[in-house]
Structures are given as C-alpha cells and as structure tokens.
mmCIF file of C-alpha atoms in Angstrom:
data_model
loop_
_atom_site.group_PDB
_atom_site.id
_atom_site.type_symbol
_atom_site.label_atom_id
_atom_site.label_comp_id
_atom_site.label_asym_id
_atom_site.label_seq_id
_atom_site.Cartn_x
_atom_site.Cartn_y
_atom_site.Cartn_z
ATOM 1 C CA MET A 1 72.015 169.429 110.756
ATOM 2 C CA ALA A 2 69.582 166.719 110.122
ATOM 3 C CA ASN A 3 71.856 164.134 111.307
ATOM 4 C CA ALA A 4 72.563 165.893 114.436
ATOM 5 C CA GLY A 5 68.941 166.230 115.015
ATOM 6 C CA SER A 6 68.407 162.510 114.550
ATOM 7 C CA ARG A 7 71.152 161.582 116.957
ATOM 8 C CA CYS A 8 69.684 164.018 119.565
ATOM 9 C CA LEU A 9 66.328 162.496 119.104
ATOM 10 C CA ALA A 10 67.736 158.981 119.558
ATOM 11 C CA THR A 11 69.684 159.975 122.688
ATOM 12 C CA THR A 12 66.578 161.521 124.192
ATOM 13 C CA LEU A 13 64.494 158.402 123.392
ATOM 14 C CA SER A 14 66.978 156.260 124.805
ATOM 15 C CA PHE A 15 67.176 158.336 128.117
ATOM 16 C CA PHE A 16 63.342 158.158 128.336
ATOM 17 C CA LEU A 17 63.313 154.489 128.040
ATOM 18 C CA VAL A 18 65.891 153.876 130.583
ATOM 19 C CA SER A 19 64.350 156.434 132.930
ATOM 20 C CA ALA A 20 61.103 154.830 132.578
ATOM 21 C CA ALA A 21 62.654 151.407 133.287
ATOM 22 C CA ILE A 22 64.363 152.763 136.456
ATOM 23 C CA LEU A 23 61.050 154.090 137.586
ATOM 24 C CA LEU A 24 59.216 150.745 137.040
ATOM 25 C CA LYS A 25 61.921 148.992 138.792
ATOM 26 C CA GLY A 26 61.224 150.657 141.888
ATOM 27 C CA ALA A 27 63.668 149.559 144.637
ATOM 28 C CA ALA A 28 65.546 147.244 142.099
ATOM 29 C CA GLN A 29 64.746 144.242 144.135
ATOM 30 C CA ILE A 30 64.454 141.330 141.804
ATOM 31 C CA LEU A 31 61.786 138.814 142.841
ATOM 32 C CA PRO A 32 60.192 135.992 140.823
ATOM 33 C CA VAL A 33 56.661 136.697 139.811
ATOM 34 C CA GLN A 34 54.202 133.859 140.238
ATOM 35 C CA GLY A 35 52.901 132.652 136.904
ATOM 36 C CA GLN A 36 55.604 134.383 134.695
ATOM 37 C CA ASN A 37 59.120 133.057 134.241
ATOM 38 C CA LEU A 38 61.878 134.948 132.294
ATOM 39 C CA VAL A 39 64.633 132.721 130.935
ATOM 40 C CA THR A 40 67.602 133.012 128.579
ATOM 41 C CA ASP A 41 70.868 131.074 127.772
ATOM 42 C CA ASN A 42 74.529 131.457 128.051
ATOM 43 C CA ILE A 43 76.303 131.817 124.624
ATOM 44 C CA SER A 44 79.797 130.741 123.414
ATOM 45 C CA VAL A 45 80.625 132.184 119.899
ATOM 46 C CA VAL A 46 83.626 132.174 117.722
ATOM 47 C CA GLU A 47 85.215 135.589 117.113
ATOM 48 C CA GLY A 48 83.805 137.005 113.918
ATOM 49 C CA GLU A 49 80.692 134.783 113.792
ATOM 50 C CA VAL A 50 77.178 135.519 114.978
ATOM 51 C CA ALA A 51 75.701 135.375 118.419
ATOM 52 C CA ILE A 52 71.887 134.755 119.069
ATOM 53 C CA ILE A 53 70.548 136.294 122.216
ATOM 54 C CA SER A 54 67.098 134.970 123.312
ATOM 55 C CA CYS A 55 64.928 136.513 125.927
ATOM 56 C CA ARG A 56 61.893 134.128 126.606
ATOM 57 C CA VAL A 57 58.760 134.468 128.794
ATOM 58 C CA ARG A 58 56.589 131.649 130.059
ATOM 59 C CA ASN A 59 53.013 132.823 130.642
ATOM 60 C CA ASN A 60 53.477 136.590 129.748
ATOM 61 C CA ASP A 61 50.611 138.724 130.692
ATOM 62 C CA ASP A 62 51.574 141.544 128.128
ATOM 63 C CA SER A 63 54.567 142.686 130.085
ATOM 64 C CA VAL A 64 57.293 144.520 128.159
ATOM 65 C CA ILE A 65 60.605 142.743 127.300
ATOM 66 C CA GLN A 66 63.834 144.588 126.729
ATOM 67 C CA LEU A 67 67.404 143.669 126.162
ATOM 68 C CA LEU A 68 70.594 145.430 127.706
ATOM 69 C CA ASN A 69 74.231 145.283 126.972
ATOM 70 C CA PRO A 70 76.900 144.678 129.678
ATOM 71 C CA ASN A 71 76.961 148.339 130.240
ATOM 72 C CA ARG A 72 73.255 148.409 130.797
ATOM 73 C CA GLN A 73 72.474 150.261 127.650
ATOM 74 C CA THR A 74 69.108 149.255 126.012
ATOM 75 C CA ILE A 75 69.669 147.311 122.772
ATOM 76 C CA TYR A 76 66.022 146.530 122.180
ATOM 77 C CA PHE A 77 62.925 147.752 123.897
ATOM 78 C CA LYS A 78 60.225 145.439 122.608
ATOM 79 C CA ASP A 79 60.988 145.684 118.749
ATOM 80 C CA VAL A 80 62.550 149.057 118.849
ATOM 81 C CA ARG A 81 66.356 149.427 118.714
ATOM 82 C CA PRO A 82 67.495 152.585 120.534
ATOM 83 C CA LEU A 83 71.177 151.443 120.358
ATOM 84 C CA LYS A 84 72.873 152.479 117.149
ATOM 85 C CA ASP A 85 74.939 149.505 116.384
ATOM 86 C CA GLY A 86 73.913 147.909 113.236
ATOM 87 C CA ARG A 87 75.321 144.460 114.065
ATOM 88 C CA PHE A 88 72.292 143.984 116.196
ATOM 89 C CA GLN A 89 69.270 142.729 114.346
ATOM 90 C CA LEU A 90 65.790 141.697 115.514
ATOM 91 C CA VAL A 91 65.352 138.179 114.660
ATOM 92 C CA ASN A 92 62.030 137.540 116.265
ATOM 93 C CA PHE A 93 59.514 139.441 118.618
ATOM 94 C CA THR A 94 56.371 138.158 120.198
ATOM 95 C CA ASP A 95 54.729 138.508 123.631
ATOM 96 C CA ASN A 96 56.770 135.384 124.662
ATOM 97 C CA GLU A 97 60.163 136.130 123.076
ATOM 98 C CA LEU A 98 62.591 138.828 122.004
ATOM 99 C CA ARG A 99 65.387 137.115 119.954
ATOM 100 C CA VAL A 100 68.215 139.338 118.678
ATOM 101 C CA SER A 101 71.404 138.524 116.595
ATOM 102 C CA LEU A 102 74.820 140.051 116.917
ATOM 103 C CA SER A 103 76.991 139.616 113.898
ATOM 104 C CA ASN A 104 80.826 139.889 113.563
ATOM 105 C CA VAL A 105 81.371 139.332 117.228
ATOM 106 C CA SER A 106 84.476 140.732 118.748
ATOM 107 C CA LEU A 107 86.202 140.345 122.105
ATOM 108 C CA SER A 108 84.835 143.648 123.180
ATOM 109 C CA ASP A 109 81.329 142.173 122.938
ATOM 110 C CA GLU A 110 82.095 139.645 125.638
ATOM 111 C CA GLY A 111 80.239 140.055 129.027
ATOM 112 C CA ARG A 112 76.774 139.646 130.662
ATOM 113 C CA TYR A 113 73.651 140.672 128.683
ATOM 114 C CA VAL A 114 70.468 141.315 130.603
ATOM 115 C CA CYS A 115 66.945 140.504 129.756
ATOM 116 C CA GLN A 116 64.348 142.541 131.663
ATOM 117 C CA LEU A 117 60.734 141.858 132.023
ATOM 118 C CA TYR A 118 58.607 144.854 133.242
ATOM 119 C CA THR A 119 56.512 143.247 135.925
ATOM 120 C CA ASP A 120 55.938 144.463 139.356
ATOM 121 C CA PRO A 121 58.623 144.034 140.627
ATOM 122 C CA PRO A 122 60.747 143.652 137.451
ATOM 123 C CA GLN A 123 62.434 140.419 136.605
ATOM 124 C CA GLU A 124 66.052 139.874 135.049
ATOM 125 C CA ALA A 125 67.731 137.061 133.403
ATOM 126 C CA TYR A 126 71.412 136.969 132.423
ATOM 127 C CA ALA A 127 72.969 135.782 129.202
ATOM 128 C CA ASP A 128 76.871 135.521 129.502
ATOM 129 C CA ILE A 129 78.577 135.820 125.994
ATOM 130 C CA THR A 130 81.933 134.127 125.856
ATOM 131 C CA VAL A 131 83.979 134.847 122.698
ATOM 132 C CA LEU A 132 86.337 132.040 121.508
ATOM 133 C CA VAL A 133 89.436 133.010 119.554
ATOM 134 C CA PRO A 134 90.817 130.055 117.643
ATOM 135 C CA PRO A 135 94.582 129.295 118.063
ATOM 136 C CA SER A 136 97.066 129.815 115.105
ATOM 137 C CA PRO A 137 98.153 126.728 113.117
ATOM 138 C CA PRO A 138 100.745 124.798 115.209
ATOM 139 C CA ILE A 139 104.307 125.110 114.372
ATOM 140 C CA LEU A 140 106.083 121.657 114.844
ATOM 141 C CA GLU A 141 109.857 121.736 115.161
ATOM 142 C CA ALA A 142 112.412 118.833 115.779
ATOM 143 C CA ARG A 143 115.754 119.376 117.406
ATOM 144 C CA ASP A 144 117.504 116.696 115.196
ATOM 145 C CA ASP A 145 117.003 116.050 111.457
ATOM 146 C CA LEU A 146 118.598 112.703 111.946
ATOM 147 C CA VAL A 147 118.833 110.604 115.033
ATOM 148 C CA SER A 148 120.677 107.267 115.623
ATOM 149 C CA GLU A 149 118.880 104.387 117.150
ATOM 150 C CA GLY A 150 119.033 104.254 121.015
ATOM 151 C CA ASN A 151 119.455 108.092 121.236
ATOM 152 C CA GLU A 152 116.923 110.636 122.568
ATOM 153 C CA THR A 153 115.311 113.261 120.477
ATOM 154 C CA GLU A 154 113.081 116.145 121.292
ATOM 155 C CA LEU A 155 110.178 117.849 119.404
ATOM 156 C CA SER A 156 108.258 121.088 120.052
ATOM 157 C CA CYS A 157 104.848 122.173 119.150
ATOM 158 C CA THR A 158 103.542 125.766 119.548
ATOM 159 C CA THR A 159 100.361 127.363 118.940
ATOM 160 C CA MET A 160 99.539 131.162 119.635
ATOM 161 C CA GLY A 161 96.772 133.698 120.010
ATOM 162 C CA SER A 162 93.954 131.490 121.459
ATOM 163 C CA LYS A 163 91.141 132.088 124.024
ATOM 164 C CA PRO A 164 91.018 130.129 126.023
ATOM 165 C CA ALA A 165 94.170 128.342 126.128
ATOM 166 C CA ALA A 166 94.496 125.303 123.648
ATOM 167 C CA SER A 167 95.652 121.771 124.660
ATOM 168 C CA ILE A 168 98.098 119.865 122.771
ATOM 169 C CA ARG A 169 98.408 116.056 122.121
ATOM 170 C CA TRP A 170 101.124 113.954 120.568
ATOM 171 C CA MET A 171 100.690 110.903 118.350
ATOM 172 C CA LYS A 172 103.386 108.536 117.181
ATOM 173 C CA GLY A 173 101.710 106.292 114.593
ATOM 174 C CA PRO A 174 98.620 104.921 116.354
ATOM 175 C CA GLU A 175 100.176 105.549 119.884
ATOM 176 C CA GLU A 176 99.328 108.563 121.855
ATOM 177 C CA LEU A 177 102.187 110.109 123.873
ATOM 178 C CA GLN A 178 102.495 112.501 126.767
ATOM 179 C CA GLY A 179 104.325 115.903 126.204
ATOM 180 C CA GLU A 180 105.294 118.452 128.661
ATOM 181 C CA THR A 181 102.988 121.570 128.242
ATOM 182 C CA MET A 182 103.721 125.308 129.053
ATOM 183 C CA VAL A 183 100.882 128.049 128.939
ATOM 184 C CA GLU A 184 101.810 131.765 128.659
ATOM 185 C CA GLU A 185 99.226 134.392 128.735
ATOM 186 C CA THR A 186 99.819 137.494 126.547
ATOM 187 C CA TYR A 187 99.293 141.143 127.275
ATOM 188 C CA ASP A 188 96.017 141.029 125.318
ATOM 189 C CA HIS A 189 94.630 138.180 127.336
ATOM 190 C CA MET A 190 95.328 135.624 124.663
ATOM 191 C CA PHE A 191 97.245 132.380 125.334
ATOM 192 C CA THR A 192 100.415 130.863 123.747
ATOM 193 C CA VAL A 193 100.692 127.233 124.351
ATOM 194 C CA THR A 194 103.995 125.079 123.836
ATOM 195 C CA SER A 195 104.318 121.462 124.224
ATOM 196 C CA ARG A 196 107.622 119.539 124.179
ATOM 197 C CA LEU A 197 107.909 115.675 123.486
ATOM 198 C CA SER A 198 111.086 113.668 124.228
ATOM 199 C CA LEU A 199 111.499 110.192 123.119
ATOM 200 C CA THR A 200 114.134 107.534 122.585
ATOM 201 C CA VAL A 201 114.095 106.143 119.071
ATOM 202 C CA THR A 202 114.581 102.598 117.662
ATOM 203 C CA ARG A 203 115.000 101.388 114.032
ATOM 204 C CA GLU A 204 111.216 100.561 113.983
ATOM 205 C CA ASP A 205 110.525 104.314 114.455
ATOM 206 C CA ASP A 206 112.189 105.318 111.176
ATOM 207 C CA GLY A 207 109.554 106.910 108.834
ATOM 208 C CA VAL A 208 106.870 106.760 111.583
ATOM 209 C CA PRO A 209 104.745 109.933 111.482
ATOM 210 C CA ILE A 210 104.837 112.303 114.679
ATOM 211 C CA ILE A 211 101.541 114.263 114.852
ATOM 212 C CA CYS A 212 100.995 117.396 117.098
ATOM 213 C CA ILE A 213 97.209 117.738 117.627
ATOM 214 C CA VAL A 214 95.684 121.018 118.821
ATOM 215 C CA ASP A 215 92.351 120.896 120.760
ATOM 216 C CA HIS A 216 90.101 123.866 121.104
ATOM 217 C CA PRO A 217 86.320 124.624 121.172
ATOM 218 C CA ALA A 218 86.734 126.987 118.269
ATOM 219 C CA VAL A 219 88.346 124.853 115.821
ATOM 220 C CA LYS A 220 88.595 121.318 114.656
ATOM 221 C CA ASP A 221 91.254 119.116 113.102
ATOM 222 C CA LEU A 222 94.067 121.505 113.635
ATOM 223 C CA GLN A 223 97.473 119.613 113.561
ATOM 224 C CA ALA A 224 101.019 119.573 112.241
ATOM 225 C CA GLN A 225 102.978 116.338 111.132
ATOM 226 C CA THR A 226 106.563 115.289 110.714
ATOM 227 C CA TYR A 227 108.448 112.043 110.164
ATOM 228 C CA LEU A 228 111.150 110.430 112.239
ATOM 229 C CA GLU A 229 114.471 110.078 110.414
ATOM 230 C CA VAL A 230 116.352 107.190 112.395
ATOM 231 C CA GLN A 231 119.633 105.838 111.421
ATOM 232 C CA TYR A 232 120.587 102.277 112.458
ATOM 233 C CA LYS A 233 123.444 99.696 111.949
ATOM 234 C CA PRO A 234 123.122 97.086 109.290
ATOM 235 C CA GLU A 235 120.837 93.997 109.739
ATOM 236 C CA VAL A 236 122.749 90.969 108.275
ATOM 237 C CA LYS A 237 121.572 87.537 107.062
ATOM 238 C CA ILE A 238 123.519 84.875 105.104
ATOM 239 C CA ILE A 239 121.432 82.861 102.436
ATOM 240 C CA VAL A 240 122.683 79.532 101.058
ATOM 241 C CA GLU A 241 122.171 79.795 97.354
ATOM 242 C CA PHE A 242 123.692 76.322 96.527
ATOM 243 C CA PRO A 243 123.486 73.434 97.551
ATOM 244 C CA GLU A 244 119.921 72.847 98.682
ATOM 245 C CA GLY A 245 120.908 69.830 100.861
ATOM 246 C CA LEU A 246 124.176 68.570 102.522
ATOM 247 C CA THR A 247 127.499 69.990 101.705
ATOM 248 C CA ARG A 248 129.416 67.119 100.223
ATOM 249 C CA GLU A 249 133.100 66.747 99.277
ATOM 250 C CA GLY A 250 133.639 67.688 95.542
ATOM 251 C CA GLU A 251 130.570 69.887 95.344
ATOM 252 C CA ASN A 252 130.439 73.807 95.236
ATOM 253 C CA LEU A 253 129.247 76.136 97.883
ATOM 254 C CA GLU A 254 127.610 79.610 97.135
ATOM 255 C CA LEU A 255 126.554 81.940 99.809
ATOM 256 C CA THR A 256 125.006 85.528 99.629
ATOM 257 C CA CYS A 257 125.209 88.085 102.323
ATOM 258 C CA LYS A 258 121.960 90.243 102.630
ATOM 259 C CA ALA A 259 122.562 93.512 104.627
ATOM 260 C CA LYS A 260 120.493 96.409 104.962
ATOM 261 C CA GLY A 261 120.732 99.609 107.251
ATOM 262 C CA LYS A 262 120.388 103.479 107.235
ATOM 263 C CA PRO A 263 122.388 104.456 105.640
ATOM 264 C CA GLN A 264 123.086 101.488 103.382
ATOM 265 C CA PRO A 265 126.127 99.550 104.312
ATOM 266 C CA GLN A 266 129.174 100.882 102.680
ATOM 267 C CA GLN A 267 131.467 97.867 103.007
ATOM 268 C CA ILE A 268 130.566 94.022 103.165
ATOM 269 C CA ASN A 269 133.430 91.551 104.137
ATOM 270 C CA TRP A 270 133.771 87.824 104.267
ATOM 271 C CA VAL A 271 136.007 86.339 106.836
ATOM 272 C CA LYS A 272 136.760 82.730 108.333
ATOM 273 C CA LEU A 273 137.013 82.499 112.173
ATOM 274 C CA ASP A 274 140.381 81.121 113.359
ATOM 275 C CA ASP A 275 141.537 80.635 109.902
ATOM 276 C CA ASP A 276 141.793 82.266 106.316
ATOM 277 C CA VAL A 277 139.202 82.058 103.787
ATOM 278 C CA PRO A 278 140.362 79.224 101.243
ATOM 279 C CA SER A 279 142.843 80.741 98.782
ATOM 280 C CA HIS A 280 140.651 79.659 95.642
ATOM 281 C CA ALA A 281 137.452 81.131 97.117
ATOM 282 C CA VAL A 282 135.837 83.835 94.865
ATOM 283 C CA ILE A 283 134.313 86.774 96.613
ATOM 284 C CA LYS A 284 132.111 89.195 94.489
ATOM 285 C CA GLY A 285 130.651 91.938 96.649
ATOM 286 C CA SER A 286 128.267 90.229 98.910
ATOM 287 C CA ASP A 287 128.664 86.578 97.343
ATOM 288 C CA LEU A 288 131.012 83.919 98.373
ATOM 289 C CA LEU A 289 131.801 80.956 96.160
ATOM 290 C CA ILE A 290 133.889 77.853 97.147
ATOM 291 C CA GLU A 291 134.409 75.149 94.577
ATOM 292 C CA ASN A 292 135.438 71.544 94.928
ATOM 293 C CA LEU A 293 134.691 71.347 98.684
ATOM 294 C CA ASN A 294 136.949 69.120 100.951
ATOM 295 C CA LYS A 295 136.893 68.762 104.829
ATOM 296 C CA SER A 296 139.595 71.060 105.299
ATOM 297 C CA TYR A 297 137.253 73.964 104.479
ATOM 298 C CA ASN A 298 135.144 73.264 107.493
ATOM 299 C CA GLY A 299 134.724 76.180 109.887
ATOM 300 C CA THR A 300 132.588 79.391 110.529
ATOM 301 C CA TYR A 301 132.372 81.712 107.816
ATOM 302 C CA ARG A 302 131.279 85.285 108.767
ATOM 303 C CA CYS A 303 129.753 88.074 106.778
ATOM 304 C CA VAL A 304 130.456 91.758 108.356
ATOM 305 C CA ALA A 305 128.501 94.781 107.099
ATOM 306 C CA THR A 306 129.430 98.303 108.104
ATOM 307 C CA ASN A 307 127.736 101.710 107.831
ATOM 308 C CA SER A 308 128.209 105.038 109.569
ATOM 309 C CA VAL A 309 126.365 103.858 112.723
ATOM 310 C CA GLY A 310 128.184 100.745 113.297
ATOM 311 C CA GLU A 311 128.611 97.057 112.137
ATOM 312 C CA SER A 312 126.828 93.890 112.308
ATOM 313 C CA TYR A 313 127.491 90.261 111.230
ATOM 314 C CA ASP A 314 125.990 86.990 110.662
ATOM 315 C CA ASP A 315 127.712 83.431 110.687
ATOM 316 C CA TYR A 316 127.563 80.207 108.622
ATOM 317 C CA ILE A 317 128.979 76.948 109.923
ATOM 318 C CA LEU A 318 130.231 74.777 107.142
ATOM 319 C CA TYR A 319 130.609 71.057 107.623
ATOM 320 C CA VAL A 320 131.704 69.008 104.466
ATOM 321 C CA TYR A 321 130.252 65.486 104.339
ATOM 322 C CA ASP A 322 131.538 62.539 102.591
ATOM 323 C CA SER A 323 130.766 62.430 98.726
ATOM 324 C CA ARG A 324 128.215 59.522 99.153
ATOM 325 C CA ALA A 325 126.636 60.999 102.470
ATOM 326 C CA GLY A 326 122.916 60.615 102.451
ATOM 327 C CA GLU A 327 122.816 58.229 99.442
ATOM 328 C CA GLY A 328 122.037 54.997 101.630
ATOM 329 C CA ALA A 329 119.207 56.619 103.330
ATOM 330 C CA PRO A 330 116.576 55.136 100.981
ATOM 331 C CA GLN A 331 118.133 51.569 101.105
ATOM 332 C CA LYS A 332 117.949 51.606 104.901
ATOM 333 C CA MET A 333 114.388 52.481 104.687
ATOM 334 C CA ASP A 334 113.642 49.636 102.211
ATOM 335 C CA HIS A 335 115.498 47.149 104.648
ATOM 336 C CA ALA A 336 113.384 48.397 107.440
ATOM 337 C CA VAL A 337 110.155 47.794 105.487
ATOM 338 C CA VAL A 338 111.315 44.335 104.616
ATOM 339 C CA GLY A 339 112.104 43.469 108.134
ATOM 340 C CA GLY A 340 108.701 44.716 109.237
ATOM 341 C CA VAL A 341 107.019 42.406 106.634
ATOM 342 C CA VAL A 342 109.162 39.342 107.842
ATOM 343 C CA ALA A 343 108.250 40.081 111.384
ATOM 344 C CA VAL A 344 104.505 40.066 110.576
ATOM 345 C CA VAL A 345 104.927 36.665 108.642
ATOM 346 C CA VAL A 346 106.720 35.186 111.601
ATOM 347 C CA PHE A 347 104.165 36.252 114.131
ATOM 348 C CA ALA A 348 101.354 34.824 111.803
ATOM 349 C CA MET A 349 103.101 31.425 111.593
ATOM 350 C CA LEU A 350 103.386 31.405 115.370
ATOM 351 C CA CYS A 351 99.782 32.233 115.840
ATOM 352 C CA LEU A 352 99.064 29.256 113.374
ATOM 353 C CA LEU A 353 101.232 26.652 115.190
ATOM 354 C CA ILE A 354 99.527 27.679 118.407
ATOM 355 C CA VAL A 355 96.154 27.130 116.921
ATOM 356 C CA LEU A 356 97.120 23.678 115.483
ATOM 357 C CA GLY A 357 98.650 22.563 118.655
ATOM 358 C CA ARG A 358 95.502 23.365 120.568
ATOM 359 C CA TYR A 359 93.460 21.564 118.006
ATOM 360 C CA PHE A 360 95.594 18.334 118.292
ATOM 361 C CA ALA A 361 95.634 18.561 121.964
ATOM 362 C CA ARG A 362 91.923 18.747 122.348
ATOM 363 C CA HIS A 363 91.382 15.500 120.056
ATOM 364 C CA LYS A 364 93.954 13.553 121.945
ATOM 365 C CA GLY A 365 92.145 14.499 125.121
ATOM 366 C CA THR A 366 88.842 13.217 123.762
ATOM 367 C CA TYR A 367 90.281 9.836 122.938
ATOM 368 C CA PHE A 368 91.650 9.277 126.367
ATOM 369 C CA THR A 369 88.246 10.442 127.712
ATOM 370 C CA HIS A 370 86.602 7.598 125.783
ATOM 371 C CA GLU A 371 89.182 5.190 126.822
ATOM 372 C CA ALA A 372 88.413 5.888 130.395
ATOM 373 C CA LYS A 373 84.710 5.335 129.877
ATOM 374 C CA GLY A 374 85.396 1.563 129.488
ATOM 375 C CA ALA A 375 88.200 1.224 131.825
ATOM 376 C CA ASP A 376 86.110 0.471 134.734
ATOM 377 C CA ASP A 377 85.132 -3.059 133.416
ATOM 378 C CA ALA A 378 88.198 -3.849 131.107
ATOM 379 C CA ALA A 379 91.043 -5.955 132.229
ATOM 380 C CA ASP A 380 93.417 -4.167 129.864
ATOM 381 C CA ALA A 381 93.738 -1.126 127.582
ATOM 382 C CA ASP A 382 92.464 -2.934 124.547
ATOM 383 C CA THR A 383 89.249 -4.109 126.320
ATOM 384 C CA ALA A 384 88.708 -0.626 127.575
ATOM 385 C CA ILE A 385 88.740 0.768 124.051
ATOM 386 C CA ILE A 386 86.207 -1.893 122.870
ATOM 387 C CA ASN A 387 83.974 -1.345 125.763
ATOM 388 C CA ALA A 388 83.935 2.470 125.406
ATOM 389 C CA GLU A 389 83.093 2.418 121.731
ATOM 390 C CA GLY A 390 80.500 -0.491 122.056
ATOM 391 C CA GLY A 391 81.583 -2.862 119.447
ATOM 392 C CA HIS A 392 84.468 -5.065 118.039
ATOM 393 C CA ASN A 393 84.713 -3.459 114.800
ATOM 394 C CA ASN A 394 85.181 -0.111 116.340
ATOM 395 C CA SER A 395 87.848 -1.314 118.678
ATOM 396 C CA ASP A 396 89.808 -2.503 115.692
ATOM 397 C CA GLU A 397 89.672 0.786 114.022
ATOM 398 C CA LYS A 398 90.567 2.540 117.363
ATOM 399 C CA LYS A 399 93.407 0.095 118.055
ATOM 400 C CA GLU A 400 94.843 0.785 114.622
ATOM 401 C CA TYR A 401 94.513 4.494 114.971
ATOM 402 C CA TYR A 402 95.992 4.429 118.408
ATOM 403 C CA ILE A 403 98.969 2.311 117.090
#
C-alpha cells in the first residue's frame, strides 16, 4: 500500500513539473536569450558502458535547468529525479551545469535528449546519444588448404552484429590488399559484413600471413589471421664438390644436386644429354662421381628433380682439359717479367747512347768554331788553328788532337 502511494506521489510530482514547464514555455517558440547561452554535446557510447549528459549555461541568472529523455519525460529537474530509472545518476549540479550519467547503456536509450532552461521564452539544446555495438570476432576462412603456385585462391572474412557497419581490411605480410565487401542489415538493425579476397599465389607466398582486420569505432585490434600454404615445383642447383679448378684428364669429378620444393622432391635423376652417363660413373642419390676423367666424357650433365607439382633441372657442362693444362701459366708470367726488364734496360742504353752522341757532337762543333776564328788570316788549316788559339804551343797540341 505504501509502495502504491509512493508511485502515485511520484507520478503526481512528475505531472506537476511537466505542466509547469509547459506553462512557462508559453507558445513553445525557442528564441535565444541575450546574455544566457545553453549548450550541450552529442554523445557516442559503446553498448553497456556509461554515457555522460551535460547541460551547461553561460551567464545563468538563476534560471532552472532540467533534462528530458527522447520521449520528453523529465529525467532531472534541477537536482531532483522524477523518473524512476536508477541508471540515471546526478554527477554535478550548479547554477551553471546539470551533469547526469546513464549507466549500462542499451540500444533503447539511443535518441535525442533535451536540455531546457526556464527563461522567458525557454531555451532548449539537444544531445544526440548514439549507441555503438561492437562487431563479433571475425571468422576467416580459406577456400583451399593447399594451393599450387600460379593458381588463384580465395579467402573470406565475416563479422556480425555491429552498429554501425564495420569495415574490413586485408594484409598479406606488410602489403595491404583490397577485398570485395558486402554489407547486410539484419532485422534488429545490426549489420553483418563479409569481405572476400582473391589472389594468385607464387612460391614466395608460402608461409606468408594473411590478416583480416576489422575497423569499428567501438573496438580496437580486432583481427583474424591465417597462413598461405603454397606448393611449388623443385628449385635445382648443381654444386661442384671436386675439383676446385680445371677438370683435367685422369682426375675425378664429383657433383652434388641440391633440390628443394614443396613437397620435397621424391625423385632425383642424373642424365647426360645426347649420350649415356659413363658406365663406370657412380650415382648415389643426389651425388654423381666420375673417376679417371678423359675427353670422351665431355658433354652436358643434367640433374632432374620431380615432385607432385612438376619437375625442374639444372645443367653442368663438362670439358676435360689436358693433364698438364694450366701448369705453364706461372712460367709464362716469369718470361713476361723478364722481357719487361730487358725492354727497360735496352731503352736505358738507347737513352745513354743518345746523350753521349750529343755530347761528342757539341765538342766537335766547338773545335770547328775555334778553327773558324783564325781562318780569315790563315793560308791553310794549320795556320788557322795556330791563329785561333793564339800560340805555337797550343797549335801543336791542337794539331796532335786533330790528327
């Protein structure tokens, strides 16, 4: 009986407050009042979390503030809560602000909330509450468990029950890829989003992660991951184990065939193009050994590796040299060095001969020049020499030197 009386009293009070608001509102024409300014903010809140609604007044002159829900029911009149919904709690009340919290927000709480200021005429400001519903964890599926290189595969990523609709991105390793997205709205105004990714794979894609990333304002780091399984035919390479240099007559040849693929090669064969492998050659798995080489073994040797995807090969061209091939190379180098030294010595001797020739030619020219100095007054060459040197003694020496 007491509870019924309380409910009746609360309903009567709520009706009284609403009626008073209508009377004060007058013609319900909303006009700004000079000197007072009522403001609020739109709110986005994740379902199940807390929304804060704030009605703020600038330069309030003791006018009354109240908050109404989308159905225009009074939630708070000043610091009094007529609405019997315990999720609404008063956070702050002053002359300049009415701040209210709404806990455990649900989709039914979404809508336009009204802040009213009882002035003449009354003012209203609107706070739109948008409820965000996070999407479900994405489901990532691949059409093929295994795919061979060069073929196309498809992956799909689906997330359900979000509001608003989520977006989906794809990553292949560090590379972002573009998928094809489809959005479907459900009966309860939720959204299911599916993205499909098609790609042609190579052997380099084997083991590379494919990540489906879901972007939504209500959640972070929501993703799913898988790895590409790519099959490819073998990669083949022939390695010369012996000898390190030239293949000479009488020596041995050892080759190893390195082959890898996915799956691993089941079979490795050695063949010789246009001929048979020498009868005494030893083949042990991927190794080929030929002893006591001779020139009849020249040719192309091929290693062929096979798996379920296909086959590949690598070739080695054998050329057998003479048994002493390459041994004379150091001697030739020594002869070249000696020849270079001889050439330098000959060049030096030529230079010396030229210098000596010029020296003697200069002294002979001086002698004839002195002879010419006394030739003007001399009857013969001897007299010219005597006159040029200025004395008999010198003339004798010059004559002797001349002879």
